Short mmCIF file of C-alpha atoms in Angstrom, two decimals:
data_model
loop_
_atom_site.label_atom_id
_atom_site.label_comp_id
_atom_site.label_asym_id
_atom_site.label_seq_id
_atom_site.Cartn_x
_atom_site.Cartn_y
_atom_site.Cartn_z
CA MET A 1 -14.44 20.16 -10.78
CA SER A 2 -12.61 21.05 -7.65
CA ARG A 3 -13.81 19.46 -4.68
CA ARG A 4 -16.69 22.93 -4.22
CA ASN A 5 -16.56 24.42 0.02
CA PRO A 6 -21.02 23.92 0.41
CA SER A 7 -22.61 26.96 2.35
CA THR A 8 -24.28 23.98 4.52
CA ASP A 9 -24.62 25.07 8.37
CA PRO A 10 -21.87 22.15 9.77
CA ALA A 11 -24.04 23.05 13.08
CA TRP A 12 -27.64 22.24 11.07
CA PHE A 13 -25.73 19.35 8.78
CA GLY A 14 -24.58 16.91 12.53
CA ARG A 15 -28.13 17.68 13.47
CA ARG A 16 -29.63 16.16 10.85
CA LEU A 17 -27.12 13.22 10.80
CA ARG A 18 -28.09 12.46 13.87
CA ALA A 19 -31.64 12.49 13.10
CA ALA A 20 -31.17 9.23 10.79
CA LEU A 21 -28.25 7.94 11.22
CA ARG A 22 -28.52 4.99 14.00
CA GLY A 23 -24.71 5.34 14.53
CA ARG A 24 -22.73 7.90 16.47
CA VAL A 25 -22.25 11.61 14.96
CA GLU A 26 -19.43 13.45 16.66
CA ALA A 27 -18.17 16.87 16.30
CA ASP A 28 -14.43 15.67 16.68
CA GLY A 29 -13.24 19.64 16.69
CA ALA A 30 -13.33 19.62 12.55
CA ARG A 31 -15.73 21.89 10.49
CA TRP A 32 -17.38 18.55 9.68
CA PRO A 33 -18.30 16.06 11.68
CA VAL A 34 -17.44 12.28 12.15
CA ALA A 35 -19.53 9.33 10.83
CA ARG A 36 -19.50 6.08 12.90
CA PRO A 37 -22.75 3.92 10.56
CA ALA A 38 -23.84 1.39 12.62
CA ASP A 39 -24.74 -0.51 9.13
CA GLU A 40 -24.53 -0.75 5.97
CA ALA A 41 -28.34 0.56 5.70
CA ASP A 42 -26.27 3.75 8.18
CA LEU A 43 -23.58 4.47 5.52
CA ARG A 44 -26.06 4.74 3.04
CA VAL A 45 -28.41 7.50 4.17
CA ALA A 46 -25.04 9.43 5.70
CA THR A 47 -24.00 9.53 1.93
CA GLU A 48 -27.20 9.71 0.54
CA ILE A 49 -27.18 13.11 3.27
CA ALA A 50 -24.29 14.56 2.54
CA ALA A 51 -24.81 14.59 -1.46
CA GLN A 52 -28.19 17.04 -1.25
CA ALA A 53 -25.89 19.44 1.54
CA GLY A 54 -23.26 19.26 -0.56
CA VAL A 55 -20.75 18.12 1.62
CA PRO A 56 -17.75 16.57 0.42
CA LEU A 57 -16.69 12.78 2.08
CA ALA A 58 -13.99 10.65 3.17
CA VAL A 59 -13.12 7.66 4.76
CA ARG A 60 -10.68 7.09 7.52
CA GLY A 61 -8.44 4.31 6.71
CA ALA A 62 -8.72 2.24 9.95
CA GLY A 63 -4.92 0.95 10.85
CA LEU A 64 -3.63 2.29 8.39
CA ASP A 65 -2.84 6.08 9.77
CA SER A 66 0.53 7.54 8.49
CA PRO A 67 1.55 10.82 9.41
CA GLY A 68 1.07 11.42 5.39
CA MET A 69 -2.93 11.26 6.51
CA GLY A 70 -4.00 14.96 7.71
CA GLY A 71 -7.27 15.84 8.21
CA VAL A 72 -9.87 17.17 5.24
CA ASP A 73 -13.01 19.45 4.87
CA ALA A 74 -15.12 16.58 4.68
CA LEU A 75 -17.67 14.68 6.13
CA VAL A 76 -15.24 11.80 7.77
CA LEU A 77 -17.06 8.13 7.45
CA ASP A 78 -15.53 5.71 10.53
CA CYS A 79 -16.97 2.06 9.25
CA ARG A 80 -15.36 0.06 11.86
CA GLN A 81 -19.00 -1.01 13.48
CA LEU A 82 -19.20 -2.91 9.93
CA ASP A 83 -17.12 -5.95 10.16
CA ALA A 84 -19.52 -8.59 9.83
CA VAL A 85 -18.02 -12.22 8.25
CA LEU A 86 -20.18 -12.99 5.50
CA ASP A 87 -19.13 -16.40 4.43
CA PHE A 88 -16.43 -18.51 4.92
CA ASP A 89 -15.16 -21.09 2.48
CA ARG A 90 -12.78 -23.26 4.85
CA ASP A 91 -11.98 -25.34 2.46
CA ALA A 92 -10.95 -23.22 -0.15
CA GLY A 93 -10.07 -20.35 1.22
CA CYS A 94 -12.33 -17.69 0.58
CA ILE A 95 -13.39 -15.45 2.42
CA GLU A 96 -16.03 -12.11 2.30
CA ALA A 97 -16.74 -9.68 5.10
CA GLN A 98 -17.67 -6.41 5.28
CA ALA A 99 -14.59 -3.43 4.96
CA GLY A 100 -14.80 -2.72 8.41
CA LEU A 101 -13.22 -6.31 10.01
CA THR A 102 -9.75 -5.95 10.79
CA LEU A 103 -6.67 -8.04 10.31
CA ALA A 104 -6.52 -8.73 14.02
CA ALA A 105 -10.08 -10.20 13.79
CA LEU A 106 -9.72 -12.21 10.46
CA ASP A 107 -6.52 -14.00 11.44
CA ALA A 108 -9.14 -14.54 14.78
CA ILE A 109 -11.11 -16.46 12.07
CA ALA A 110 -9.20 -18.53 9.17
CA ALA A 111 -5.91 -19.01 11.25
CA PRO A 112 -7.98 -22.42 13.03
CA GLN A 113 -8.49 -23.11 9.40
CA GLY A 114 -5.05 -22.94 8.18
CA TRP A 115 -5.78 -19.92 6.54
CA ARG A 116 -4.09 -16.60 6.85
CA LEU A 117 -3.44 -12.94 4.71
CA ALA A 118 0.10 -11.82 5.39
CA LEU A 119 1.19 -8.54 5.17
CA ASP A 120 4.50 -7.76 4.18
CA ALA A 121 4.41 -4.73 7.04
CA PRO A 122 4.64 -5.53 10.66
CA GLY A 123 2.15 -3.67 13.39
CA ARG A 124 -0.79 -4.15 11.57
CA GLY A 125 -3.11 -5.77 13.07
CA ALA A 126 -5.80 -3.36 13.80
CA SER A 127 -6.14 -2.25 10.15
CA THR A 128 -9.21 -2.43 8.27
CA LEU A 129 -10.00 -4.85 4.76
CA GLY A 130 -10.53 -1.74 2.96
CA GLY A 131 -8.22 0.66 4.30
CA LEU A 132 -5.30 -2.37 3.60
CA VAL A 133 -6.92 -2.98 -0.29
CA GLY A 134 -6.98 0.84 -0.41
CA ILE A 135 -3.24 1.03 -0.03
CA ASP A 136 -3.25 -1.97 -1.78
CA ALA A 137 -0.64 -3.53 0.88
CA ARG A 138 2.18 -5.82 0.06
CA LEU A 139 2.13 -9.05 1.52
CA ARG A 140 4.47 -12.06 1.88
CA ALA A 141 5.24 -14.03 -0.54
CA SER A 142 7.74 -15.57 -2.66
CA ALA A 143 7.39 -13.12 -5.24
CA ALA A 144 6.33 -8.69 -5.72
CA VAL A 145 2.03 -8.99 -4.87
CA ALA A 146 -0.17 -7.16 -3.06
CA ILE A 147 -3.48 -7.26 -1.72
CA GLY A 148 -5.11 -5.68 -5.78
CA SER A 149 -4.00 -9.50 -6.88
CA ARG A 150 -6.11 -11.93 -3.67
CA LEU A 151 -9.09 -9.93 -4.31
CA GLU A 152 -11.95 -11.81 -6.28
CA GLY A 153 -14.20 -9.10 -5.63
CA ILE A 154 -16.04 -5.65 -3.85
CA GLU A 155 -19.00 -4.34 -3.36
CA VAL A 156 -18.56 -0.69 -3.30
CA LEU A 157 -21.13 2.78 -2.64
CA LEU A 158 -20.18 5.53 -5.29
CA ALA A 159 -20.64 9.20 -3.89
CA ASP A 160 -23.87 9.83 -5.40
CA GLY A 161 -25.32 6.61 -3.41
CA THR A 162 -24.52 4.09 -6.74
CA VAL A 163 -24.39 0.37 -5.03
CA GLN A 164 -22.01 -1.75 -7.23
CA ARG A 165 -20.00 -5.09 -6.88
CA PHE A 166 -17.02 -5.10 -9.23
CA GLY A 167 -15.18 -8.05 -9.92
CA PRO A 168 -14.26 -10.49 -12.75
CA PHE A 169 -15.58 -9.25 -15.91
CA GLY A 170 -16.11 -9.95 -19.64
CA VAL A 171 -16.32 -13.71 -18.96
CA ALA A 172 -19.22 -16.31 -18.01
CA ASP A 173 -18.84 -15.16 -14.45
CA ALA A 174 -18.36 -12.12 -14.81
CA THR A 175 -20.23 -9.75 -11.86
CA ARG A 176 -23.19 -8.59 -13.06
CA LEU A 177 -23.26 -4.14 -13.72
CA GLU A 178 -26.44 -3.89 -12.23
CA SER A 179 -27.35 0.41 -12.72
CA THR A 180 -26.97 1.90 -15.74
CA ARG A 181 -24.67 4.50 -14.06
CA ALA A 182 -22.40 1.33 -13.54
CA SER A 183 -22.52 0.80 -17.27
CA ALA A 184 -21.69 4.19 -18.34
CA LEU A 185 -18.51 4.60 -15.58
CA VAL A 186 -17.28 0.81 -16.67
CA SER A 187 -17.99 1.58 -20.48
CA GLY A 188 -16.34 5.47 -19.77
CA LEU A 189 -13.18 3.81 -18.26
CA PHE A 190 -12.26 1.04 -21.45
CA GLU A 191 -12.94 4.04 -24.17
CA ILE A 192 -9.84 5.82 -21.70
CA ALA A 193 -7.96 2.97 -21.58
CA ALA A 194 -8.69 2.77 -25.91
CA ARG A 195 -7.99 6.31 -26.49
CA GLU A 196 -5.06 6.48 -24.89
CA ARG A 197 -3.11 2.97 -25.01
CA GLU A 198 0.36 4.96 -27.14
CA THR A 199 0.33 7.42 -24.12
CA LEU A 200 0.31 4.63 -21.41
CA ALA A 201 2.28 2.63 -23.58
CA ARG A 202 5.11 5.00 -23.63
CA ASP A 203 4.84 6.29 -20.21
CA TRP A 204 3.75 3.69 -17.92
CA PRO A 205 6.77 2.07 -15.41
CA MET A 206 6.16 -1.48 -16.77
CA ARG A 207 8.88 -3.36 -15.04
CA VAL A 208 7.39 -1.98 -11.34
CA VAL A 209 3.36 -1.59 -10.27
CA PRO A 210 3.08 2.01 -9.19
CA SER A 211 1.97 3.51 -6.39
CA LEU A 212 0.64 6.61 -7.55
CA GLY A 213 -2.03 6.98 -9.35
CA PHE A 214 -5.21 5.13 -11.77
CA ARG A 215 -4.98 1.21 -12.58
CA PHE A 216 -5.40 1.32 -15.50
CA THR A 217 -3.50 -2.04 -15.70
CA ALA A 218 -6.67 -3.63 -14.06
CA LEU A 219 -8.98 -2.85 -17.36
CA GLY A 220 -5.82 -4.66 -19.12
CA ALA A 221 -4.71 -1.93 -21.66
CA ILE A 222 -1.20 -1.86 -21.06
CA PRO A 223 0.19 -5.23 -22.51
CA GLY A 224 3.26 -6.50 -21.10
CA ALA A 225 3.37 -4.29 -17.69
CA VAL A 226 3.94 -5.85 -14.98
CA GLY A 227 0.81 -6.64 -13.07
CA ASP A 228 -1.60 -6.08 -16.44
CA ALA A 229 -4.69 -8.11 -16.08
CA GLY A 230 -4.06 -9.25 -19.60
CA ALA A 231 -7.69 -10.97 -20.04
CA ALA A 232 -8.75 -11.68 -17.13
CA VAL A 233 -9.99 -8.38 -15.94
CA ASN A 234 -11.10 -8.43 -12.57
CA LEU A 235 -12.32 -4.56 -11.60
CA ALA A 236 -12.13 -5.22 -8.43
CA GLY A 237 -8.38 -4.33 -8.69
CA LEU A 238 -9.19 -0.63 -10.03
CA LEU A 239 -10.45 -0.29 -5.97
CA ALA A 240 -6.90 -1.59 -4.78
CA GLY A 241 -3.90 1.34 -4.28
CA SER A 242 -7.16 4.27 -4.61
CA ARG A 243 -6.65 5.07 -1.13
CA GLY A 244 -10.84 5.41 -0.82
CA ALA A 245 -11.02 8.31 -3.81
CA LEU A 246 -12.54 6.67 -6.04
CA ALA A 247 -15.68 4.95 -3.92
CA ILE A 248 -16.44 3.49 -0.85
CA SER A 249 -15.59 -0.40 0.03
CA GLN A 250 -18.44 -1.90 1.73
CA ARG A 251 -17.86 -6.22 0.93
CA ILE A 252 -14.52 -7.77 -0.35
CA ARG A 253 -14.22 -10.69 -0.65
CA LEU A 254 -10.55 -12.06 -0.74
CA ARG A 255 -8.72 -15.71 -1.26
CA LEU A 256 -6.32 -16.01 1.77
CA ASP A 257 -2.97 -18.16 1.83
CA ARG A 258 -2.63 -21.71 3.31
CA ARG A 259 -0.54 -20.87 6.99
CA PRO A 260 2.83 -22.40 6.34
CA ALA A 261 4.38 -25.67 8.21
CA HIS A 262 8.45 -24.67 8.53
CA ARG A 263 10.12 -21.22 9.10
CA ARG A 264 13.77 -20.23 8.50
CA TRP A 265 15.66 -17.33 8.02
CA LEU A 266 18.96 -16.35 6.53
CA ALA A 267 21.47 -13.53 7.67
CA LEU A 268 23.88 -12.00 5.87
CA ALA A 269 26.74 -9.53 6.62
CA ALA A 270 27.51 -6.92 3.47
CA ASP A 271 30.86 -4.98 3.30
CA SER A 272 28.56 -1.89 1.87
CA PHE A 273 24.83 -1.02 1.35
CA ALA A 274 25.83 -0.95 -1.89
CA GLU A 275 26.88 -4.64 -1.89
CA GLY A 276 23.83 -6.08 -0.39
CA LEU A 277 21.40 -4.39 -2.89
CA VAL A 278 23.66 -6.17 -5.84
CA ARG A 279 22.98 -9.09 -4.56
CA LEU A 280 19.26 -8.38 -2.98
CA PRO A 281 17.38 -8.94 -6.46
CA ALA A 282 19.35 -12.89 -6.48
CA ILE A 283 18.38 -13.84 -3.02
CA ALA A 284 14.55 -12.44 -3.99
CA GLY A 285 14.16 -15.10 -6.87
CA HIS A 286 15.01 -17.87 -4.35
CA GLY A 287 11.48 -17.23 -2.92
CA PRO A 288 11.78 -15.24 0.14
CA VAL A 289 8.84 -14.22 1.88
CA MET A 290 10.04 -11.31 2.85
CA ALA A 291 14.32 -10.34 1.57
CA GLY A 292 15.41 -7.10 3.10
CA LEU A 293 18.61 -5.24 3.87
CA PHE A 294 19.55 -2.44 6.74
CA ASP A 295 22.35 0.14 6.21
CA ALA A 296 24.68 0.32 9.50
CA SER A 297 22.25 3.49 9.83
CA ALA A 298 19.68 1.77 10.27
CA LEU A 299 21.23 -1.18 12.67
CA ALA A 300 22.27 1.64 14.99
CA LEU A 301 18.71 2.29 16.02
CA ALA A 302 17.64 0.19 19.54
CA PRO A 303 15.57 -2.28 17.27
CA GLY A 304 18.10 -2.45 15.17
CA ARG A 305 20.80 -3.46 17.93
CA ALA A 306 18.34 -5.96 19.97
CA LEU A 307 18.39 -7.50 15.81
CA ALA A 308 22.09 -7.81 16.43
CA GLY A 309 22.40 -8.73 20.03
CA LEU A 310 20.59 -12.01 18.43
CA LEU A 311 22.92 -12.54 15.42
CA GLY A 312 26.27 -12.63 18.15
CA PRO A 313 29.01 -10.51 17.49
CA LEU A 314 28.43 -8.90 13.87
CA PRO A 315 31.77 -8.58 11.61
CA ALA A 316 32.42 -5.27 11.25
CA ALA A 317 29.85 -4.63 8.37
CA GLY A 318 28.32 -2.03 6.18
CA ALA A 319 24.47 -3.08 6.36
CA LEU A 320 22.82 -7.14 7.03
CA LEU A 321 20.63 -8.54 4.59
CA LEU A 322 17.68 -10.76 6.33
CA ALA A 323 15.19 -13.03 4.49
CA GLU A 324 12.54 -15.36 5.74
CA PHE A 325 12.06 -18.40 3.41
CA GLU A 326 8.73 -21.08 4.72
CA GLY A 327 6.40 -24.09 3.30
CA GLU A 328 5.29 -27.09 3.80
CA ASP A 329 8.87 -28.83 3.57
CA ALA A 330 11.59 -28.53 5.56
CA ALA A 331 14.14 -30.09 3.22
CA ARG A 332 13.39 -28.40 0.64
CA ILE A 333 13.52 -25.09 2.57
CA GLU A 334 17.31 -26.38 4.37
CA ALA A 335 18.41 -27.05 0.06
CA GLY A 336 16.79 -23.48 -0.66
CA LEU A 337 18.96 -22.32 1.19
CA GLY A 338 21.70 -24.46 0.73
CA ARG A 339 21.45 -22.85 -3.50
CA VAL A 340 21.22 -19.03 -2.01
CA LEU A 341 24.88 -19.65 0.11
CA ALA A 342 26.01 -21.26 -3.10
CA THR A 343 25.51 -18.08 -5.05
CA CYS A 344 26.46 -16.00 -2.24
CA SER A 345 29.81 -17.72 -2.37
CA GLY A 346 32.93 -15.30 -3.73
CA SER A 347 30.37 -12.35 -2.56
CA GLY A 348 31.10 -9.83 -0.16
CA LEU A 349 28.60 -11.01 1.49
CA ARG A 350 29.32 -13.28 4.70
CA PRO A 351 26.37 -16.04 6.61
CA LEU A 352 25.50 -15.59 9.95
CA ARG A 353 25.00 -17.94 12.24
CA LEU A 354 21.47 -18.46 12.66
CA PRO A 355 20.45 -21.65 15.00
CA ALA A 356 16.35 -22.78 14.40
CA SER A 357 15.24 -22.21 17.93
CA LEU A 358 15.70 -17.86 17.27
CA GLY A 359 13.01 -17.65 13.99
CA GLN A 360 10.29 -15.89 16.21
CA ARG A 361 12.48 -13.62 18.59
CA LEU A 362 14.06 -12.95 14.90
CA ALA A 363 10.88 -11.83 13.30
CA THR A 364 10.23 -9.88 16.54
CA GLN A 365 13.07 -8.30 16.27
CA VAL A 366 12.68 -7.68 12.14
CA ASP A 367 10.07 -6.52 12.54
CA ALA A 368 10.25 -3.49 15.03
CA LEU A 369 13.11 -2.50 13.37
CA ARG A 370 10.37 -2.21 10.50
CA MET A 371 8.68 -0.50 11.95
CA ALA A 372 11.05 1.79 13.76
CA LEU A 373 12.48 3.14 10.59
CA ALA A 374 9.07 3.96 8.73
CA ASP A 375 7.43 5.44 11.92
CA THR A 376 10.38 6.94 13.85
CA VAL A 377 11.73 9.74 11.80
CA PRO A 378 13.66 13.07 13.50
CA GLY A 379 11.50 15.63 12.53
CA PRO A 380 8.28 16.91 10.91
CA ALA A 381 6.11 14.21 10.56
CA ALA A 382 4.76 14.17 6.83
CA THR A 383 6.38 15.66 3.92
CA ILE A 384 6.80 16.42 -0.10
CA LEU A 385 10.00 13.84 -0.29
CA PRO A 386 9.08 10.22 -2.01
CA GLU A 387 11.13 8.54 0.15
CA ASP A 388 10.30 5.27 -1.12
CA CYS A 389 10.00 4.24 -4.42
CA ARG A 390 10.05 0.63 -6.88
CA LEU A 391 13.19 -0.18 -9.12
CA PRO A 392 13.95 -2.50 -12.07
CA PRO A 393 16.79 -4.64 -10.15
CA GLU A 394 19.48 -4.58 -12.39
CA ARG A 395 19.03 -0.10 -11.52
CA LEU A 396 18.46 -0.37 -7.90
CA VAL A 397 22.47 0.43 -7.61
CA GLU A 398 21.73 3.00 -9.71
CA GLY A 399 19.21 4.29 -8.28
CA TRP A 400 20.37 4.53 -4.95
CA ARG A 401 24.03 6.14 -5.50
CA ARG A 402 22.07 9.52 -7.78
CA ILE A 403 19.47 9.59 -4.63
CA ASP A 404 23.02 9.30 -1.89
CA ALA A 405 24.76 11.64 -4.33
CA LEU A 406 21.55 14.29 -4.15
CA LEU A 407 21.86 13.34 -0.88
CA ALA A 408 25.30 14.51 0.35
CA GLU A 409 25.31 17.68 -1.46
CA ARG A 410 22.65 18.57 0.51
CA ARG A 411 24.77 17.20 3.16
CA LEU A 412 21.97 15.60 4.28
CA ARG A 413 21.91 12.36 6.76
CA VAL A 414 19.64 9.56 6.35
CA ARG A 415 18.99 5.82 6.93
CA TRP A 416 18.83 3.84 3.97
CA PHE A 417 16.33 -0.36 3.79
CA ALA A 418 15.69 -2.01 0.42
CA GLY A 419 13.34 -4.44 -0.10
CA GLY A 420 13.94 -7.62 -2.48
CA HIS A 421 11.28 -9.06 -4.11
CA ASP A 422 9.22 -5.31 -5.55
CA GLY A 423 12.64 -3.78 -6.16
CA ARG A 424 11.72 -1.17 -3.17
CA LEU A 425 13.91 1.54 -1.76
CA SER A 426 13.69 3.41 0.95
CA LEU A 427 15.42 6.08 3.60
CA ARG A 428 14.11 8.67 6.50
CA ALA A 429 16.11 11.15 7.90
CA ALA A 430 18.29 9.82 10.48
CA ASP A 431 18.59 13.68 12.47
CA PRO A 432 15.95 16.28 13.28
CA ALA A 433 18.00 18.88 10.48
CA SER A 434 18.01 16.87 7.46
CA ALA A 435 14.77 16.08 8.15
CA ARG A 436 13.39 19.70 8.67
CA ALA A 437 15.76 20.09 5.63
CA MET A 438 14.39 17.11 3.46
CA VAL A 439 10.33 18.69 4.17
CA ARG A 440 10.70 22.00 2.45
CA ASP A 441 13.35 21.26 -0.44
CA GLY A 442 11.04 20.56 -3.61
CA ALA A 443 14.41 21.02 -5.67
CA LEU A 444 14.88 17.50 -4.23
CA ALA A 445 12.02 15.68 -4.21
CA ALA A 446 11.52 16.86 -7.92
CA ALA A 447 15.22 15.58 -8.84
CA VAL A 448 14.54 12.04 -6.98
CA CYS A 449 11.78 12.01 -9.37
CA ARG A 450 13.38 12.30 -12.41
CA ILE A 451 15.37 9.88 -11.39
CA VAL A 452 13.47 6.74 -10.51
CA ARG A 453 11.35 7.87 -13.86
CA GLU A 454 14.66 7.43 -15.67
CA LEU A 455 15.33 3.80 -13.86
CA GLY A 456 12.14 2.83 -15.13
CA GLY A 457 10.69 3.39 -11.78
CA ALA A 458 8.05 3.62 -10.07
CA ILE A 459 8.19 6.66 -6.45
CA ASP A 460 5.63 6.63 -3.65
CA GLY A 461 6.01 7.94 -0.08
CA ASP A 462 5.14 6.11 3.07
CA ARG A 463 4.90 9.43 4.54
CA LEU A 464 3.62 11.58 2.07
CA ASP A 465 0.55 13.86 2.85
CA PRO A 466 -2.35 13.73 0.25
CA ALA A 467 -1.31 17.47 -1.35
CA ALA A 468 2.17 16.04 -2.39
CA ARG A 469 1.33 13.04 -3.49
CA ALA A 470 -1.32 14.25 -6.15
CA ALA A 471 1.64 16.70 -7.62
CA LEU A 472 3.91 13.57 -8.00
CA VAL A 473 1.04 11.82 -10.41
CA PRO A 474 2.28 14.26 -13.51
CA LEU A 475 6.41 13.82 -12.57
CA GLN A 476 5.38 10.17 -12.60
CA PHE A 477 3.70 9.13 -15.61
CA GLY A 478 3.80 12.52 -17.57
CA ALA A 479 1.20 15.31 -18.01
CA ALA A 480 -1.12 13.77 -20.24
CA LEU A 481 -1.39 9.69 -18.70
CA ALA A 482 -1.70 11.89 -15.52
CA ALA A 483 -4.66 13.52 -17.95
CA ALA A 484 -6.51 10.19 -18.24
CA GLY A 485 -5.60 9.04 -14.85
CA GLU A 486 -7.87 12.23 -13.50
CA LYS A 487 -10.99 11.35 -16.13
CA ALA A 488 -10.88 7.53 -15.31
CA ARG A 489 -10.92 9.05 -11.38
CA ALA A 490 -14.29 11.90 -12.48
CA LEU A 491 -16.47 8.90 -13.59
CA PHE A 492 -16.39 7.36 -9.85
CA ASP A 493 -16.63 10.58 -7.98
CA PRO A 494 -17.56 13.39 -10.86
CA GLN A 495 -18.46 16.36 -8.62
CA ASN A 496 -15.09 15.42 -7.04
CA ARG A 497 -16.68 14.57 -3.08
CA LEU A 498 -14.55 11.96 -2.51
CA ALA A 499 -11.09 12.49 -0.30
CA PRO A 500 -8.44 9.94 -0.49
CA PHE A 501 -8.97 7.88 3.35
CA VAL A 502 -7.68 10.49 6.13
CA GLY A 503 -6.06 9.41 9.05
CA GLY A 504 -7.60 9.05 12.99
CA ALA A 505 -7.09 6.11 15.85
#
């Protein structure tokens, strides 16, 4: 069922919300207002009033705003006032908080106790836990993991007002399904997964974790797929990566990681971006918490030049590979760095001297470069092109060559960067003319999707607008699996009243 355009008078609807809520209700220049619930009771009242009036809902992705998050014709819920810490086990490093708690506030509480939630993305201090779970934000770790892997439980509010906590399922400490509605929802999900078993096995990318579509892996429905829950089903994982389109997060329980005692960086100059891509997966396999590759045009940006200035005179290089290692044992880190350098002997990679005293300054400049590449793009802000994808390690170079050839045919100039753990391959337009051409080139977007899928990868784009993101789901999974995902989503929200995250500070 499509999201309907209600006949409710917006002015009357705003007055009703203001009369019922303790939190603020603001016009914000759109058809429907922005509601800022004062507490969870306020949030439930706002949801109920919207349901009675037939007004769609959207949650503001606080701190996760990107050009791909536009406005929607819906009541926008800004839940950042719901930021209480409800429980913190300092010995086990487990914390439960309302979904509006920011990463910076969590860090202020957890850091003195030696814990952290370390994102593999800079500049996210204002991000809320609900927003981070909604995009399944990647973490700094020695393997490809995201925040969904740290979820112990999540309490959500469904669009019809049902409150349910999701967590471990089918074991002695399983989270109890509190209502007939929740029981029917979960039973229906398992029925769909069982019915589509052959389609899932055929069309799901087995070697990488997709960002699009419904998380059937959370149900243990795809044996052998990366990220599949297997027998350890945790229904909280269904919400990871859903971008607020399944339910509204209220409370989140997370396992944190220990803060490391020591950190060291490794810098390697590569003759070409392709040479760096060849070596990147092997270096990532040695356990760095971050491994990134930047081409020469990326290093030409101001943050890239500042980064190069820290490294001293750089030899002529087509790319720069940077990896950060951390842990409790400094000697073990040094030994690991030695093994990495030994594997690079005889290759096209040349190690650069990095005094240990440069560590924090280098980290700051690397973050600045990553932010500039991700967010500072000439031309239009949002795009229909899947600029970010994930590929199996052995397919990275082939994927880059084929996509780069498509761009060369169209005389488009781009900057390339890549990540090691999850096979991430990203591009951004290097000039306004290329950006304008890429934004409207549907044939290019479809061709990139075909290449990535043929190579067993996952398509994505941090700057995709919601309509483009939805249109890419069938290109990622095929029509049958995309339809199964939509049936699963409809079990959460039968009236299709929840829209994905919207932007706004």
